Amino acid sequence: MGVVEVLAQLKVLRARAAGRPRSSVLDVVIMATDSAEAEAAAKAVETLSAHHPCRALVILDEPGPGASQMDATITERGDRGPDGENPVHEEVFLRVRGPAADHLPGLVESLLVPDVATFVWWTGSPPLRGAGFHSSLEVADVLLLDSARFARPFESFAELAEVAGDSKTVFGDFHWTRLAPWREHLAQFFHTIDRRGSLRGIGALCVADNARGLGNRNTAVRPPGRGGPEPGGRLRRPHGGGGGVRGT
């Protein structure tokens, strides 16, 4: 099935659901290489749609040799919302084989609802230097990641900082949000006026960590160039090793 056929099926669904509320406030594009992660992310977006109606495009990239191939499943849901209405949630699930997934703009632009913000959510550990990742920046107003899933957290943050510096896309990190209690606790140390002057004297930051797993391994890592110990400063060199992170 091609993009033209997908658009035709969406048109049929809209005709069948005439009279139901269909105002979408955003587009969500989910990029995945694992079917379980793709389905979990799609489920999360479906829950979100009860409050923020949207069209979700789930792209499951199945790389392999040979010509490009795309299989599409189109689903429409209309669960009753908190206001008693039944907002429509449209989901287009694309299984893409071959090199087609490297050309995201041409693959999805015609499927997006126009004139709304587009969120691109990369699940797992995204290929930050890959053609597919860079092409996703062309359609994304906001790009979402989960740094807890980075396979190489230190290198990935450095690569991400390089990409973000040249892009107008807004970047969001689910793991950074999870760390809000830790960040607030650290900031409280410098909350009093008499301690704020000490910030200027911090030349290095070392965080010891003996936890295991990807989510804990990069808990304290911050992207280089995205703020250092002093407000407005820059973290120039992160160093990773057994038991922690040290940045100067």
mmCIF file with all atom_site columns, C-alpha atoms in Angstrom, residues 16-220:
data_model
loop_
_atom_site.group_PDB
_atom_site.id
_atom_site.type_symbol
_atom_site.label_atom_id
_atom_site.label_alt_id
_atom_site.label_comp_id
_atom_site.label_asym_id
_atom_site.label_entity_id
_atom_site.label_seq_id
_atom_site.pdbx_PDB_ins_code
_atom_site.Cartn_x
_atom_site.Cartn_y
_atom_site.Cartn_z
_atom_site.occupancy
_atom_site.B_iso_or_equiv
_atom_site.pdbx_formal_charge
_atom_site.auth_seq_id
_atom_site.auth_comp_id
_atom_site.auth_asym_id
_atom_site.auth_atom_id
_atom_site.pdbx_PDB_model_num
ATOM 1   C CA . ARG A 1 16  ? -18.326 7.421  7.540  1.00 0.00 ? 16  ARG A CA 1
ATOM 2   C CA . ALA A 1 17  ? -17.862 9.458  10.712 1.00 0.00 ? 17  ALA A CA 1
ATOM 3   C CA . ALA A 1 18  ? -19.510 12.630 9.433  1.00 0.00 ? 18  ALA A CA 1
ATOM 4   C CA . GLY A 1 19  ? -20.920 14.726 12.268 1.00 0.00 ? 19  GLY A CA 1
ATOM 5   C CA . ARG A 1 20  ? -18.497 13.527 14.930 1.00 0.00 ? 20  ARG A CA 1
ATOM 6   C CA . PRO A 1 21  ? -15.944 15.995 16.368 1.00 0.00 ? 21  PRO A CA 1
ATOM 7   C CA . ARG A 1 22  ? -12.679 15.693 14.426 1.00 0.00 ? 22  ARG A CA 1
ATOM 8   C CA . SER A 1 23  ? -10.614 18.715 15.401 1.00 0.00 ? 23  SER A CA 1
ATOM 9   C CA . SER A 1 24  ? -6.986  17.593 15.801 1.00 0.00 ? 24  SER A CA 1
ATOM 10  C CA . VAL A 1 25  ? -4.700  19.807 17.851 1.00 0.00 ? 25  VAL A CA 1
ATOM 11  C CA . LEU A 1 26  ? -1.441  18.074 16.916 1.00 0.00 ? 26  LEU A CA 1
ATOM 12  C CA . ASP A 1 27  ? 0.252   15.402 14.825 1.00 0.00 ? 27  ASP A CA 1
ATOM 13  C CA . VAL A 1 28  ? 2.324   12.689 16.487 1.00 0.00 ? 28  VAL A CA 1
ATOM 14  C CA . VAL A 1 29  ? 4.845   10.667 14.487 1.00 0.00 ? 29  VAL A CA 1
ATOM 15  C CA . ILE A 1 30  ? 6.264   7.654  16.338 1.00 0.00 ? 30  ILE A CA 1
ATOM 16  C CA . MET A 1 31  ? 9.526   6.204  15.003 1.00 0.00 ? 31  MET A CA 1
ATOM 17  C CA . ALA A 1 32  ? 10.402  2.698  16.162 1.00 0.00 ? 32  ALA A CA 1
ATOM 18  C CA . THR A 1 33  ? 12.504  -0.298 15.181 1.00 0.00 ? 33  THR A CA 1
ATOM 19  C CA . ASP A 1 34  ? 10.860  -2.645 17.685 1.00 0.00 ? 34  ASP A CA 1
ATOM 20  C CA . SER A 1 35  ? 7.209   -3.661 17.352 1.00 0.00 ? 35  SER A CA 1
ATOM 21  C CA . ALA A 1 36  ? 6.630   -3.832 21.134 1.00 0.00 ? 36  ALA A CA 1
ATOM 22  C CA . GLU A 1 37  ? 7.960   -0.298 21.610 1.00 0.00 ? 37  GLU A CA 1
ATOM 23  C CA . ALA A 1 38  ? 5.892   0.946  18.677 1.00 0.00 ? 38  ALA A CA 1
ATOM 24  C CA . GLU A 1 39  ? 2.702   -0.509 20.134 1.00 0.00 ? 39  GLU A CA 1
ATOM 25  C CA . ALA A 1 40  ? 3.457   0.825  23.642 1.00 0.00 ? 40  ALA A CA 1
ATOM 26  C CA . ALA A 1 41  ? 4.063   4.339  22.306 1.00 0.00 ? 41  ALA A CA 1
ATOM 27  C CA . ALA A 1 42  ? 0.915   4.157  20.183 1.00 0.00 ? 42  ALA A CA 1
ATOM 28  C CA . LYS A 1 43  ? -1.086  3.165  23.272 1.00 0.00 ? 43  LYS A CA 1
ATOM 29  C CA . ALA A 1 44  ? 0.297   6.151  25.187 1.00 0.00 ? 44  ALA A CA 1
ATOM 30  C CA . VAL A 1 45  ? -0.697  8.512  22.375 1.00 0.00 ? 45  VAL A CA 1
ATOM 31  C CA . GLU A 1 46  ? -4.168  6.950  22.247 1.00 0.00 ? 46  GLU A CA 1
ATOM 32  C CA . THR A 1 47  ? -4.587  7.783  25.955 1.00 0.00 ? 47  THR A CA 1
ATOM 33  C CA . LEU A 1 48  ? -3.348  11.311 25.293 1.00 0.00 ? 48  LEU A CA 1
ATOM 34  C CA . SER A 1 49  ? -5.883  11.778 22.508 1.00 0.00 ? 49  SER A CA 1
ATOM 35  C CA . ALA A 1 50  ? -8.797  11.756 24.992 1.00 0.00 ? 50  ALA A CA 1
ATOM 36  C CA . HIS A 1 51  ? -7.644  15.247 26.034 1.00 0.00 ? 51  HIS A CA 1
ATOM 37  C CA . HIS A 1 52  ? -5.658  16.260 22.937 1.00 0.00 ? 52  HIS A CA 1
ATOM 38  C CA . PRO A 1 53  ? -7.260  14.872 19.750 1.00 0.00 ? 53  PRO A CA 1
ATOM 39  C CA . CYS A 1 54  ? -4.581  14.034 17.229 1.00 0.00 ? 54  CYS A CA 1
ATOM 40  C CA . ARG A 1 55  ? -3.555  11.973 14.258 1.00 0.00 ? 55  ARG A CA 1
ATOM 41  C CA . ALA A 1 56  ? -0.834  9.463  15.074 1.00 0.00 ? 56  ALA A CA 1
ATOM 42  C CA . LEU A 1 57  ? 1.539   8.024  12.483 1.00 0.00 ? 57  LEU A CA 1
ATOM 43  C CA . VAL A 1 58  ? 3.411   4.996  13.779 1.00 0.00 ? 58  VAL A CA 1
ATOM 44  C CA . ILE A 1 59  ? 6.370   4.068  11.585 1.00 0.00 ? 59  ILE A CA 1
ATOM 45  C CA . LEU A 1 60  ? 7.951   0.702  12.316 1.00 0.00 ? 60  LEU A CA 1
ATOM 46  C CA . ASP A 1 61  ? 11.254  0.608  10.460 1.00 0.00 ? 61  ASP A CA 1
ATOM 47  C CA . GLU A 1 62  ? 12.204  -2.933 9.477  1.00 0.00 ? 62  GLU A CA 1
ATOM 48  C CA . PRO A 1 63  ? 15.523  -2.526 7.657  1.00 0.00 ? 63  PRO A CA 1
ATOM 49  C CA . GLY A 1 64  ? 16.666  -5.121 5.219  1.00 0.00 ? 64  GLY A CA 1
ATOM 50  C CA . PRO A 1 65  ? 17.907  -5.701 1.696  1.00 0.00 ? 65  PRO A CA 1
ATOM 51  C CA . GLY A 1 66  ? 15.748  -5.298 -1.366 1.00 0.00 ? 66  GLY A CA 1
ATOM 52  C CA . ALA A 1 67  ? 13.266  -2.752 -2.601 1.00 0.00 ? 67  ALA A CA 1
ATOM 53  C CA . SER A 1 68  ? 11.201  -0.535 -0.331 1.00 0.00 ? 68  SER A CA 1
ATOM 54  C CA . GLN A 1 69  ? 7.884   -1.920 0.852  1.00 0.00 ? 69  GLN A CA 1
ATOM 55  C CA . MET A 1 70  ? 5.188   -0.436 3.056  1.00 0.00 ? 70  MET A CA 1
ATOM 56  C CA . ASP A 1 71  ? 2.220   -2.085 4.794  1.00 0.00 ? 71  ASP A CA 1
ATOM 57  C CA . ALA A 1 72  ? -0.388  0.164  6.413  1.00 0.00 ? 72  ALA A CA 1
ATOM 58  C CA . THR A 1 73  ? -3.053  -0.384 9.069  1.00 0.00 ? 73  THR A CA 1
ATOM 59  C CA . ILE A 1 74  ? -5.526  2.452  9.622  1.00 0.00 ? 74  ILE A CA 1
ATOM 60  C CA . THR A 1 75  ? -7.496  2.617  12.864 1.00 0.00 ? 75  THR A CA 1
ATOM 61  C CA . GLU A 1 76  ? -10.074 5.110  14.062 1.00 0.00 ? 76  GLU A CA 1
ATOM 62  C CA . ARG A 1 77  ? -11.182 5.321  17.680 1.00 0.00 ? 77  ARG A CA 1
ATOM 63  C CA . GLY A 1 78  ? -13.681 7.560  19.408 1.00 0.00 ? 78  GLY A CA 1
ATOM 64  C CA . ASP A 1 79  ? -13.802 6.849  23.128 1.00 0.00 ? 79  ASP A CA 1
ATOM 65  C CA . ARG A 1 80  ? -16.026 9.145  25.166 1.00 0.00 ? 80  ARG A CA 1
ATOM 66  C CA . GLY A 1 81  ? -14.012 11.985 26.660 1.00 0.00 ? 81  GLY A CA 1
ATOM 67  C CA . PRO A 1 82  ? -14.385 13.809 29.996 1.00 0.00 ? 82  PRO A CA 1
ATOM 68  C CA . ASP A 1 83  ? -16.799 16.316 28.447 1.00 0.00 ? 83  ASP A CA 1
ATOM 69  C CA . GLY A 1 84  ? -19.091 13.588 27.152 1.00 0.00 ? 84  GLY A CA 1
ATOM 70  C CA . GLU A 1 85  ? -17.988 14.014 23.532 1.00 0.00 ? 85  GLU A CA 1
ATOM 71  C CA . ASN A 1 86  ? -16.393 11.324 21.415 1.00 0.00 ? 86  ASN A CA 1
ATOM 72  C CA . PRO A 1 87  ? -13.273 12.912 19.878 1.00 0.00 ? 87  PRO A CA 1
ATOM 73  C CA . VAL A 1 88  ? -11.873 10.924 16.976 1.00 0.00 ? 88  VAL A CA 1
ATOM 74  C CA . HIS A 1 89  ? -8.348  9.537  17.204 1.00 0.00 ? 89  HIS A CA 1
ATOM 75  C CA . GLU A 1 90  ? -6.851  8.446  13.892 1.00 0.00 ? 90  GLU A CA 1
ATOM 76  C CA . GLU A 1 91  ? -3.874  6.097  13.813 1.00 0.00 ? 91  GLU A CA 1
ATOM 77  C CA . VAL A 1 92  ? -1.906  5.083  10.736 1.00 0.00 ? 92  VAL A CA 1
ATOM 78  C CA . PHE A 1 93  ? 0.485   2.222  11.479 1.00 0.00 ? 93  PHE A CA 1
ATOM 79  C CA . LEU A 1 94  ? 3.140   1.854  8.764  1.00 0.00 ? 94  LEU A CA 1
ATOM 80  C CA . ARG A 1 95  ? 5.521   -1.094 8.540  1.00 0.00 ? 95  ARG A CA 1
ATOM 81  C CA . VAL A 1 96  ? 8.337   0.128  6.325  1.00 0.00 ? 96  VAL A CA 1
ATOM 82  C CA . ARG A 1 97  ? 10.937  -2.199 4.839  1.00 0.00 ? 97  ARG A CA 1
ATOM 83  C CA . GLY A 1 98  ? 14.034  -1.207 2.933  1.00 0.00 ? 98  GLY A CA 1
ATOM 84  C CA . PRO A 1 99  ? 15.473  2.316  2.571  1.00 0.00 ? 99  PRO A CA 1
ATOM 85  C CA . ALA A 1 100 ? 12.114  4.151  2.478  1.00 0.00 ? 100 ALA A CA 1
ATOM 86  C CA . ALA A 1 101 ? 12.293  5.066  6.184  1.00 0.00 ? 101 ALA A CA 1
ATOM 87  C CA . ASP A 1 102 ? 15.376  7.204  5.485  1.00 0.00 ? 102 ASP A CA 1
ATOM 88  C CA . HIS A 1 103 ? 13.111  9.632  3.637  1.00 0.00 ? 103 HIS A CA 1
ATOM 89  C CA . LEU A 1 104 ? 10.674  10.539 6.394  1.00 0.00 ? 104 LEU A CA 1
ATOM 90  C CA . PRO A 1 105 ? 9.465   13.913 5.015  1.00 0.00 ? 105 PRO A CA 1
ATOM 91  C CA . GLY A 1 106 ? 8.321   12.437 1.725  1.00 0.00 ? 106 GLY A CA 1
ATOM 92  C CA . LEU A 1 107 ? 6.772   9.485  3.544  1.00 0.00 ? 107 LEU A CA 1
ATOM 93  C CA . VAL A 1 108 ? 4.609   11.312 6.070  1.00 0.00 ? 108 VAL A CA 1
ATOM 94  C CA . GLU A 1 109 ? 4.129   14.963 5.069  1.00 0.00 ? 109 GLU A CA 1
ATOM 95  C CA . SER A 1 110 ? 1.026   14.252 3.004  1.00 0.00 ? 110 SER A CA 1
ATOM 96  C CA . LEU A 1 111 ? -0.440  12.227 5.915  1.00 0.00 ? 111 LEU A CA 1
ATOM 97  C CA . LEU A 1 112 ? -0.118  14.989 8.503  1.00 0.00 ? 112 LEU A CA 1
ATOM 98  C CA . VAL A 1 113 ? -2.997  17.225 9.551  1.00 0.00 ? 113 VAL A CA 1
ATOM 99  C CA . PRO A 1 114 ? -1.991  20.690 8.289  1.00 0.00 ? 114 PRO A CA 1
ATOM 100 C CA . ASP A 1 115 ? -1.579  23.822 10.418 1.00 0.00 ? 115 ASP A CA 1
ATOM 101 C CA . VAL A 1 116 ? -0.967  22.007 13.744 1.00 0.00 ? 116 VAL A CA 1
ATOM 102 C CA . ALA A 1 117 ? 2.241   21.253 15.638 1.00 0.00 ? 117 ALA A CA 1
ATOM 103 C CA . THR A 1 118 ? 4.041   18.036 14.699 1.00 0.00 ? 118 THR A CA 1
ATOM 104 C CA . PHE A 1 119 ? 5.684   15.954 17.434 1.00 0.00 ? 119 PHE A CA 1
ATOM 105 C CA . VAL A 1 120 ? 8.163   13.269 16.348 1.00 0.00 ? 120 VAL A CA 1
ATOM 106 C CA . TRP A 1 121 ? 8.831   10.649 19.030 1.00 0.00 ? 121 TRP A CA 1
ATOM 107 C CA . TRP A 1 122 ? 11.891  8.426  18.573 1.00 0.00 ? 122 TRP A CA 1
ATOM 108 C CA . THR A 1 123 ? 11.615  5.337  20.745 1.00 0.00 ? 123 THR A CA 1
ATOM 109 C CA . GLY A 1 124 ? 14.567  3.292  21.978 1.00 0.00 ? 124 GLY A CA 1
ATOM 110 C CA . SER A 1 125 ? 18.102  4.476  21.208 1.00 0.00 ? 125 SER A CA 1
ATOM 111 C CA . PRO A 1 126 ? 17.747  6.651  18.090 1.00 0.00 ? 126 PRO A CA 1
ATOM 112 C CA . PRO A 1 127 ? 20.323  6.646  15.265 1.00 0.00 ? 127 PRO A CA 1
ATOM 113 C CA . LEU A 1 128 ? 21.475  10.220 15.895 1.00 0.00 ? 128 LEU A CA 1
ATOM 114 C CA . ARG A 1 129 ? 23.880  10.194 12.958 1.00 0.00 ? 129 ARG A CA 1
ATOM 115 C CA . GLY A 1 130 ? 21.538  8.345  10.627 1.00 0.00 ? 130 GLY A CA 1
ATOM 116 C CA . ALA A 1 131 ? 19.835  9.832  7.579  1.00 0.00 ? 131 ALA A CA 1
ATOM 117 C CA . GLY A 1 132 ? 16.401  8.945  8.954  1.00 0.00 ? 132 GLY A CA 1
ATOM 118 C CA . PHE A 1 133 ? 16.956  10.870 12.187 1.00 0.00 ? 133 PHE A CA 1
ATOM 119 C CA . HIS A 1 134 ? 18.187  13.981 10.418 1.00 0.00 ? 134 HIS A CA 1
ATOM 120 C CA . SER A 1 135 ? 15.328  13.900 7.922  1.00 0.00 ? 135 SER A CA 1
ATOM 121 C CA . SER A 1 136 ? 12.844  13.735 10.820 1.00 0.00 ? 136 SER A CA 1
ATOM 122 C CA . LEU A 1 137 ? 13.986  17.205 11.901 1.00 0.00 ? 137 LEU A CA 1
ATOM 123 C CA . GLU A 1 138 ? 12.527  18.573 8.661  1.00 0.00 ? 138 GLU A CA 1
ATOM 124 C CA . VAL A 1 139 ? 8.960   17.731 9.746  1.00 0.00 ? 139 VAL A CA 1
ATOM 125 C CA . ALA A 1 140 ? 9.267   18.001 13.548 1.00 0.00 ? 140 ALA A CA 1
ATOM 126 C CA . ASP A 1 141 ? 8.292   21.093 15.490 1.00 0.00 ? 141 ASP A CA 1
ATOM 127 C CA . VAL A 1 142 ? 9.116   19.102 18.644 1.00 0.00 ? 142 VAL A CA 1
ATOM 128 C CA . LEU A 1 143 ? 11.324  16.018 18.777 1.00 0.00 ? 143 LEU A CA 1
ATOM 129 C CA . LEU A 1 144 ? 10.880  13.686 21.762 1.00 0.00 ? 144 LEU A CA 1
ATOM 130 C CA . LEU A 1 145 ? 13.490  11.252 23.090 1.00 0.00 ? 145 LEU A CA 1
ATOM 131 C CA . ASP A 1 146 ? 14.035  9.126  26.175 1.00 0.00 ? 146 ASP A CA 1
ATOM 132 C CA . SER A 1 147 ? 17.701  9.379  27.146 1.00 0.00 ? 147 SER A CA 1
ATOM 133 C CA . ALA A 1 148 ? 17.250  6.483  29.581 1.00 0.00 ? 148 ALA A CA 1
ATOM 134 C CA . ARG A 1 149 ? 17.176  4.250  26.499 1.00 0.00 ? 149 ARG A CA 1
ATOM 135 C CA . PHE A 1 150 ? 20.419  5.523  24.955 1.00 0.00 ? 150 PHE A CA 1
ATOM 136 C CA . ALA A 1 151 ? 22.732  2.590  24.292 1.00 0.00 ? 151 ALA A CA 1
ATOM 137 C CA . ARG A 1 152 ? 25.790  4.899  24.483 1.00 0.00 ? 152 ARG A CA 1
ATOM 138 C CA . PRO A 1 153 ? 24.629  7.745  26.740 1.00 0.00 ? 153 PRO A CA 1
ATOM 139 C CA . PHE A 1 154 ? 27.826  9.832  26.843 1.00 0.00 ? 154 PHE A CA 1
ATOM 140 C CA . GLU A 1 155 ? 28.481  9.699  23.105 1.00 0.00 ? 155 GLU A CA 1
ATOM 141 C CA . SER A 1 156 ? 24.787  10.115 22.320 1.00 0.00 ? 156 SER A CA 1
ATOM 142 C CA . PHE A 1 157 ? 24.481  13.289 24.383 1.00 0.00 ? 157 PHE A CA 1
ATOM 143 C CA . ALA A 1 158 ? 27.492  14.784 22.593 1.00 0.00 ? 158 ALA A CA 1
ATOM 144 C CA . GLU A 1 159 ? 25.983  13.903 19.211 1.00 0.00 ? 159 GLU A CA 1
ATOM 145 C CA . LEU A 1 160 ? 22.579  15.233 20.256 1.00 0.00 ? 160 LEU A CA 1
ATOM 146 C CA . ALA A 1 161 ? 24.065  18.535 21.387 1.00 0.00 ? 161 ALA A CA 1
ATOM 147 C CA . GLU A 1 162 ? 25.729  18.905 17.995 1.00 0.00 ? 162 GLU A CA 1
ATOM 148 C CA . VAL A 1 163 ? 22.473  18.209 16.168 1.00 0.00 ? 163 VAL A CA 1
ATOM 149 C CA . ALA A 1 164 ? 20.390  20.473 18.405 1.00 0.00 ? 164 ALA A CA 1
ATOM 150 C CA . GLY A 1 165 ? 22.776  23.373 17.954 1.00 0.00 ? 165 GLY A CA 1
ATOM 151 C CA . ASP A 1 166 ? 22.055  23.538 14.214 1.00 0.00 ? 166 ASP A CA 1
ATOM 152 C CA . SER A 1 167 ? 18.312  22.892 14.378 1.00 0.00 ? 167 SER A CA 1
ATOM 153 C CA . LYS A 1 168 ? 15.245  25.038 15.011 1.00 0.00 ? 168 LYS A CA 1
ATOM 154 C CA . THR A 1 169 ? 13.375  22.008 16.338 1.00 0.00 ? 169 THR A CA 1
ATOM 155 C CA . VAL A 1 170 ? 12.507  21.945 20.056 1.00 0.00 ? 170 VAL A CA 1
ATOM 156 C CA . PHE A 1 171 ? 13.904  18.878 21.845 1.00 0.00 ? 171 PHE A CA 1
ATOM 157 C CA . GLY A 1 172 ? 12.206  17.112 24.751 1.00 0.00 ? 172 GLY A CA 1
ATOM 158 C CA . ASP A 1 173 ? 13.539  14.301 26.951 1.00 0.00 ? 173 ASP A CA 1
ATOM 159 C CA . PHE A 1 174 ? 11.212  12.078 28.978 1.00 0.00 ? 174 PHE A CA 1
ATOM 160 C CA . HIS A 1 175 ? 14.054  11.080 31.302 1.00 0.00 ? 175 HIS A CA 1
ATOM 161 C CA . TRP A 1 176 ? 14.942  14.709 32.048 1.00 0.00 ? 176 TRP A CA 1
ATOM 162 C CA . THR A 1 177 ? 11.360  15.149 33.259 1.00 0.00 ? 177 THR A CA 1
ATOM 163 C CA . ARG A 1 178 ? 11.660  12.079 35.495 1.00 0.00 ? 178 ARG A CA 1
ATOM 164 C CA . LEU A 1 179 ? 14.740  13.627 37.086 1.00 0.00 ? 179 LEU A CA 1
ATOM 165 C CA . ALA A 1 180 ? 12.855  16.752 38.237 1.00 0.00 ? 180 ALA A CA 1
ATOM 166 C CA . PRO A 1 181 ? 12.927  15.735 41.958 1.00 0.00 ? 181 PRO A CA 1
ATOM 167 C CA . TRP A 1 182 ? 16.702  15.149 41.805 1.00 0.00 ? 182 TRP A CA 1
ATOM 168 C CA . ARG A 1 183 ? 17.311  18.482 40.047 1.00 0.00 ? 183 ARG A CA 1
ATOM 169 C CA . GLU A 1 184 ? 15.113  20.362 42.512 1.00 0.00 ? 184 GLU A CA 1
ATOM 170 C CA . HIS A 1 185 ? 16.919  18.767 45.451 1.00 0.00 ? 185 HIS A CA 1
ATOM 171 C CA . LEU A 1 186 ? 20.307  19.810 44.036 1.00 0.00 ? 186 LEU A CA 1
ATOM 172 C CA . ALA A 1 187 ? 19.110  23.366 43.347 1.00 0.00 ? 187 ALA A CA 1
ATOM 173 C CA . GLN A 1 188 ? 17.870  23.755 46.924 1.00 0.00 ? 188 GLN A CA 1
ATOM 174 C CA . PHE A 1 189 ? 21.465  23.696 48.150 1.00 0.00 ? 189 PHE A CA 1
ATOM 175 C CA . PHE A 1 190 ? 22.047  27.052 46.430 1.00 0.00 ? 190 PHE A CA 1
ATOM 176 C CA . HIS A 1 191 ? 18.614  28.479 47.198 1.00 0.00 ? 191 HIS A CA 1
ATOM 177 C CA . THR A 1 192 ? 19.773  30.773 50.007 1.00 0.00 ? 192 THR A CA 1
ATOM 178 C CA . ILE A 1 193 ? 21.290  34.081 48.964 1.00 0.00 ? 193 ILE A CA 1
ATOM 179 C CA . ASP A 1 194 ? 24.567  33.558 50.833 1.00 0.00 ? 194 ASP A CA 1
ATOM 180 C CA . ARG A 1 195 ? 25.314  30.354 48.881 1.00 0.00 ? 195 ARG A CA 1
ATOM 181 C CA . ARG A 1 196 ? 24.626  31.564 45.353 1.00 0.00 ? 196 ARG A CA 1
ATOM 182 C CA . GLY A 1 197 ? 28.025  33.181 45.053 1.00 0.00 ? 197 GLY A CA 1
ATOM 183 C CA . SER A 1 198 ? 29.552  29.717 45.445 1.00 0.00 ? 198 SER A CA 1
ATOM 184 C CA . LEU A 1 199 ? 28.204  28.709 42.044 1.00 0.00 ? 199 LEU A CA 1
ATOM 185 C CA . ARG A 1 200 ? 30.924  30.752 40.343 1.00 0.00 ? 200 ARG A CA 1
ATOM 186 C CA . GLY A 1 201 ? 33.595  28.684 42.036 1.00 0.00 ? 201 GLY A CA 1
ATOM 187 C CA . ILE A 1 202 ? 32.426  25.313 40.714 1.00 0.00 ? 202 ILE A CA 1
ATOM 188 C CA . GLY A 1 203 ? 34.841  24.105 38.058 1.00 0.00 ? 203 GLY A CA 1
ATOM 189 C CA . ALA A 1 204 ? 33.882  20.426 37.918 1.00 0.00 ? 204 ALA A CA 1
ATOM 190 C CA . LEU A 1 205 ? 30.878  18.288 38.753 1.00 0.00 ? 205 LEU A CA 1
ATOM 191 C CA . CYS A 1 206 ? 31.262  14.652 39.764 1.00 0.00 ? 206 CYS A CA 1
ATOM 192 C CA . VAL A 1 207 ? 28.280  12.346 40.334 1.00 0.00 ? 207 VAL A CA 1
ATOM 193 C CA . ALA A 1 208 ? 28.941  8.877  41.777 1.00 0.00 ? 208 ALA A CA 1
ATOM 194 C CA . ASP A 1 209 ? 26.516  6.163  40.716 1.00 0.00 ? 209 ASP A CA 1
ATOM 195 C CA . ASN A 1 210 ? 26.607  2.454  41.545 1.00 0.00 ? 210 ASN A CA 1
ATOM 196 C CA . ALA A 1 211 ? 23.208  1.606  40.050 1.00 0.00 ? 211 ALA A CA 1
ATOM 197 C CA . ARG A 1 212 ? 22.805  -0.682 37.086 1.00 0.00 ? 212 ARG A CA 1
ATOM 198 C CA . GLY A 1 213 ? 20.894  -0.449 33.826 1.00 0.00 ? 213 GLY A CA 1
ATOM 199 C CA . LEU A 1 214 ? 20.669  2.096  31.019 1.00 0.00 ? 214 LEU A CA 1
ATOM 200 C CA . GLY A 1 215 ? 18.185  4.265  32.889 1.00 0.00 ? 215 GLY A CA 1
ATOM 201 C CA . ASN A 1 216 ? 20.586  4.715  35.812 1.00 0.00 ? 216 ASN A CA 1
ATOM 202 C CA . ARG A 1 217 ? 23.820  4.854  33.847 1.00 0.00 ? 217 ARG A CA 1
ATOM 203 C CA . ASN A 1 218 ? 23.030  8.265  32.358 1.00 0.00 ? 218 ASN A CA 1
ATOM 204 C CA . THR A 1 219 ? 20.921  9.675  35.196 1.00 0.00 ? 219 THR A CA 1
ATOM 205 C CA . ALA A 1 220 ? 23.222  12.620 35.832 1.00 0.00 ? 220 ALA A CA 1
#
